[in-house]
Coordinates of C-alpha atoms in Angstrom, one line a residue:
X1 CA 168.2 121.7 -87.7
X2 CA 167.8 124.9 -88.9
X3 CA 168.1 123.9 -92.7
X4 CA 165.1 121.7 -92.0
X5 CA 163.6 124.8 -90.5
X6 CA 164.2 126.9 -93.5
X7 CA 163.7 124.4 -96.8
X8 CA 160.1 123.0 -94.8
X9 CA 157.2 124.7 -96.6
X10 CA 154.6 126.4 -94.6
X11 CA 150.8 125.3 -94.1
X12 CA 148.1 125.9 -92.0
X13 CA 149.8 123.9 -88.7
X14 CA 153.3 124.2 -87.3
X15 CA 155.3 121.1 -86.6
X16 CA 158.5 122.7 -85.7
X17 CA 158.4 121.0 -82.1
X18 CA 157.9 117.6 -84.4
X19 CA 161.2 118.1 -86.4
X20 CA 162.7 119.4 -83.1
X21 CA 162.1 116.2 -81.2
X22 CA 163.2 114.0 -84.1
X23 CA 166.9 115.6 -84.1
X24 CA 167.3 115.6 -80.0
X25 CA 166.4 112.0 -80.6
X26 CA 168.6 111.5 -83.2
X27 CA 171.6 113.2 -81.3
X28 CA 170.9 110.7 -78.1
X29 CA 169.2 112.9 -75.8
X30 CA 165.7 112.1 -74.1
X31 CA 162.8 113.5 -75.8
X32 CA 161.4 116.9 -73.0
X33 CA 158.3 115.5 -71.4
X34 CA 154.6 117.5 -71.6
X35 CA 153.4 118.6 -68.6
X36 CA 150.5 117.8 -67.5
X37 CA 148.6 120.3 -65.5
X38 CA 145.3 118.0 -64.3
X39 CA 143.2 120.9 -63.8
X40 CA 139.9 121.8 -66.2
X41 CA 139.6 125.8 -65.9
X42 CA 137.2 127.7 -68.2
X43 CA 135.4 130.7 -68.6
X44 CA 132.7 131.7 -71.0
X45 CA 131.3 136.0 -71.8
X46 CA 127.1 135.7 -72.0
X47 CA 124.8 138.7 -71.9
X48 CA 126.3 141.2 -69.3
X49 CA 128.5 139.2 -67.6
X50 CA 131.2 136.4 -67.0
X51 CA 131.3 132.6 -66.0
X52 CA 134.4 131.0 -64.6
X53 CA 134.7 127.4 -63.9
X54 CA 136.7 124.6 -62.6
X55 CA 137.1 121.7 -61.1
X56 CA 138.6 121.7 -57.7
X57 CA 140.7 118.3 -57.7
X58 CA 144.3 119.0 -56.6
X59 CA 146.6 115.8 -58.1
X60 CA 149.9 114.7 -58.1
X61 CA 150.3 112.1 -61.0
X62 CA 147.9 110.2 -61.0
X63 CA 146.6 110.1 -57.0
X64 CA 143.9 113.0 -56.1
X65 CA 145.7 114.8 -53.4
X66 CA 143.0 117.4 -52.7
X67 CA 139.9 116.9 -53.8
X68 CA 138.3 120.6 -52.2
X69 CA 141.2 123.0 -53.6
X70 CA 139.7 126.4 -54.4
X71 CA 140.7 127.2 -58.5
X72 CA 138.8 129.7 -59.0
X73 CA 140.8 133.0 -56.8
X74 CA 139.6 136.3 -55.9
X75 CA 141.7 139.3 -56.8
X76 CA 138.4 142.2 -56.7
X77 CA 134.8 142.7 -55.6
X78 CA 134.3 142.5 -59.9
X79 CA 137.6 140.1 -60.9
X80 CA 138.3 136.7 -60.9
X81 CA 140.8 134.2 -62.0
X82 CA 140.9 130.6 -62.4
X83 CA 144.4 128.8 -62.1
X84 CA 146.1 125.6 -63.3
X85 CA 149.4 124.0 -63.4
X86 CA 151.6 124.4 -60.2
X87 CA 149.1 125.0 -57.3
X88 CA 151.5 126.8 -55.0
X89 CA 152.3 129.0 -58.1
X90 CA 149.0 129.8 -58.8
X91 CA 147.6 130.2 -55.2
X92 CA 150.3 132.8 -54.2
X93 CA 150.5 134.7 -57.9
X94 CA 146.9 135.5 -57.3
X95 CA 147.2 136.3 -53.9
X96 CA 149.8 138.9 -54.5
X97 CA 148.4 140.4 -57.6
X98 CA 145.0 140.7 -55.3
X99 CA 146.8 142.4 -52.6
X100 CA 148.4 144.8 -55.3
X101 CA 145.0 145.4 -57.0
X102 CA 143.8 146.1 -53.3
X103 CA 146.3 148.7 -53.0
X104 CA 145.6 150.4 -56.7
X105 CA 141.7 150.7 -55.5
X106 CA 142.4 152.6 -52.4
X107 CA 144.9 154.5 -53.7
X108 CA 142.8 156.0 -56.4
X109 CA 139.2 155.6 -55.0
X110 CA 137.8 153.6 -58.2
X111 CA 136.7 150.3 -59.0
X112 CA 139.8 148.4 -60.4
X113 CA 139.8 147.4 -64.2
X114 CA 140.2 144.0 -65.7
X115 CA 143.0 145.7 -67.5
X116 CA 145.1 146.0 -64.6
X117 CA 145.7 142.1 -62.8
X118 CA 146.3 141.6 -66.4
X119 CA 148.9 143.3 -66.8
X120 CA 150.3 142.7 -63.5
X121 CA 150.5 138.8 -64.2
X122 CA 151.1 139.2 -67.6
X123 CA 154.4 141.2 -66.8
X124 CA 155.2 138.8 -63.8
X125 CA 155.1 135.4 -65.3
X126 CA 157.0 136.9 -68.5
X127 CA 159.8 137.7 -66.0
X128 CA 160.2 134.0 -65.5
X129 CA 159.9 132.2 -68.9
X130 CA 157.3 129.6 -67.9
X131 CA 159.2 128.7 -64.7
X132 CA 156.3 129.8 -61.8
X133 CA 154.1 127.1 -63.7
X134 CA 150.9 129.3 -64.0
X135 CA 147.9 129.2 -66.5
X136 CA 145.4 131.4 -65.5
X137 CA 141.9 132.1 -66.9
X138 CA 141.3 136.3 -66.1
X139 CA 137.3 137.4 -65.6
X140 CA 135.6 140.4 -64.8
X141 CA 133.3 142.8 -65.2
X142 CA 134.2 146.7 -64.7
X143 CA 132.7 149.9 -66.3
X144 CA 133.6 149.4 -69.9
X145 CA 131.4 146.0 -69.9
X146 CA 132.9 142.0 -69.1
X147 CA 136.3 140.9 -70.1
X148 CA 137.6 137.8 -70.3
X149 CA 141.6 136.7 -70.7
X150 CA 143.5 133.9 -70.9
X151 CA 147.5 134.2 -69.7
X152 CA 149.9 131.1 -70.2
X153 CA 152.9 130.6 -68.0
X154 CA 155.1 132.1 -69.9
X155 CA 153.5 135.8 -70.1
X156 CA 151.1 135.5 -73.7
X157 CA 147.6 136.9 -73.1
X158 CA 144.5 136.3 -74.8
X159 CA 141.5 137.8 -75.3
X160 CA 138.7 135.2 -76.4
X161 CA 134.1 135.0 -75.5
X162 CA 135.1 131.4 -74.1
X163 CA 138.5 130.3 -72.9
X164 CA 139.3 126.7 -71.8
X165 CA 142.9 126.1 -70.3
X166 CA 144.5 122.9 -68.3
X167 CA 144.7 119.0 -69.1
X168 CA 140.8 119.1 -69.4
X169 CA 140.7 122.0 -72.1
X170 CA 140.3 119.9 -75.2
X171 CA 136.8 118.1 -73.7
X172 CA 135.3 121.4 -72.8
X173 CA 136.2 123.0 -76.1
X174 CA 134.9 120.8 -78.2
X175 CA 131.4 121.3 -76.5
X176 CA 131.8 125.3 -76.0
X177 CA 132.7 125.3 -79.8
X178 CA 129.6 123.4 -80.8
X179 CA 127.1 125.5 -78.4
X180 CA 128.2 128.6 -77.9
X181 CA 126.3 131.8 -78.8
X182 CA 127.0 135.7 -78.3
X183 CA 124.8 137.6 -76.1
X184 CA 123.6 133.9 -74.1
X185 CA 121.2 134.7 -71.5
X186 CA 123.1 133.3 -67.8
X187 CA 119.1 131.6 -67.5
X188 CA 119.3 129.7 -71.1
X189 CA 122.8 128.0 -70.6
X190 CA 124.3 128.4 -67.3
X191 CA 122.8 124.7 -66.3
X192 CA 122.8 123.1 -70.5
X193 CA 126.2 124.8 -71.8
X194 CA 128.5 125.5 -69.0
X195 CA 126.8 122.6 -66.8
X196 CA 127.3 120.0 -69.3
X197 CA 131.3 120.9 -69.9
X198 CA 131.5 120.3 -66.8
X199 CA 129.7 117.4 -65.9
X200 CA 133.0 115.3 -67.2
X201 CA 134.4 116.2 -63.8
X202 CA 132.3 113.9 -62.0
X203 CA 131.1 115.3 -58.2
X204 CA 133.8 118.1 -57.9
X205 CA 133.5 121.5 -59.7
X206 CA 132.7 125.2 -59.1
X207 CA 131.3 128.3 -61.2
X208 CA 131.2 131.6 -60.6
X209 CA 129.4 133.9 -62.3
X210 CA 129.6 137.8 -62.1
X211 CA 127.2 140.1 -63.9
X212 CA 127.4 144.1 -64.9
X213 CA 124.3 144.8 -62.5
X214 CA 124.5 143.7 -58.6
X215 CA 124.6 139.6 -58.8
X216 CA 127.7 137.5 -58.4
X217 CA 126.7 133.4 -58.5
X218 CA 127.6 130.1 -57.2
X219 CA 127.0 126.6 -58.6
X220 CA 128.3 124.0 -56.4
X221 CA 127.0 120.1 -58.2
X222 CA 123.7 121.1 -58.3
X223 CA 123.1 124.3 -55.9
X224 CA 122.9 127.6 -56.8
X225 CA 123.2 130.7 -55.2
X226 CA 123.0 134.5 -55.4
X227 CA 124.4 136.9 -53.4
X228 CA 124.1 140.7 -53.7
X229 CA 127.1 143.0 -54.3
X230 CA 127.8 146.9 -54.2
X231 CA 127.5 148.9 -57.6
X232 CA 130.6 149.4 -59.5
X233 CA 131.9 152.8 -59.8
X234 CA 131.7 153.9 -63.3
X235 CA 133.9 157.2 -62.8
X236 CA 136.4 157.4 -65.1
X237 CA 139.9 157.3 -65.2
X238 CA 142.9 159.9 -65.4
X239 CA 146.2 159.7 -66.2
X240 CA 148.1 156.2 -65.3
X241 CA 144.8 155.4 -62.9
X242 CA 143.2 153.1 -65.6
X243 CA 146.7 150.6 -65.7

């Protein structure tokens, strides 16, 4: 296998998984089954802010177990984070980077960085190799503007203006590819763009949307709602306060 690793020639795509499956076949073994995480997350930087989607059907297979579970998980007032693989793995990651972010804010007196559940989860799932089965779309906004991140099960981060992760990914990117635009107004697109992605998830899907300046939004099918928020605080950091 590794001969046909080395004489290969190199192009624009890797195949290496393709030559890989083709000797395990060849030796008798069963080929290693994808998995399939039946969850469309995404998340999408416009003027000032962030949007996070998903759907909120919980499956197993190919039956609709849940079809009201919450994807979209809080871990701060101004972050964020959409989950999807393993829905135990994601619920209780989040939950207990949360409750550590929680901790960091009083500790310190600040509002908490994007920067920092990143590298919380990043560090976490890396410990594991892709066994807590957790892809996770990371949102916020904090005093150096919005951030957005994507972090795959096995610890790789991301840093991207739209992000599209789970089973569902290859449908919304193709349509965030075609209309997205830097410095979108949340007005312009939040119902065309980001609506229409994810109107192939037919009556079940949420959005949240948080913005630099006092607004944090809902869209539930076709409601929307605004709620008011405190302002962040913009003091800055010192010394290991800004991890």
């Amino acid at each position: 296998m590794s001969c046909l690793v080395l004489d290969r020639k190199s192009g624009g795509f890797s195949f290496e998984n393709c030559y890989r499956n083709k000797v395990i076949e060849q030796k008798g073994f069963k080929l290693p089954k994808a998995v399939k995480t039946g969850t469309t997350i995404c998340g999408v930087v416009f003027k000032n802010g962030i949007v996070l989607g998903a759907d909120t059907r919980a499956t197993e297979g190919s039956v609709v177990a849940e079809k009201n579970c919450s994807k979209i998980h809080r871990i701060a007032e101004n972050i964020y984070c959409c989950g999807a693989g393993t829905a135990a793995d994601t619920q209780m990651v989040t939950l207990m980077i949360s409750s550590q972010v929680e901790l960091h804010r009083l500790n310190t007196g600040r509002t908490p960085r994007v920067i920092s559940p990143l590298r919380l989860l990043k560090r976490y799932l890396y410990q594991y190799q892709g066994y807590v089965g957790a892809a996770l779309v990371l949102g916020g906004v904090d005093s150096t503007g919005p951030h957005l991140y994507s972090i795959a099960p096995h610890g790789s981060t991301d840093k991207l203006p739209y992000i599209t992760m789970g089973s569902g990914s290859l449908a919304c990117m193709s349509v965030l590819e075609s209309r997205f635009k830097f410095d979108m107004e949340v007005s312009s697109f939040f119902r065309l763009e980001f609506g229409y992605v994810l109107a192939s998830i037919p009556l079940y899907y949420s959005i949240s949307v948080m913005k630099e300046r006092y607004y944090r939004c809902w869209l539930s099918d076709t409601n929307l709602t605004i709620a008011s928020r405190p302002q962040l605080n913009n003091r800055p950091c010192e010394g290991d306060s800004c991890v």
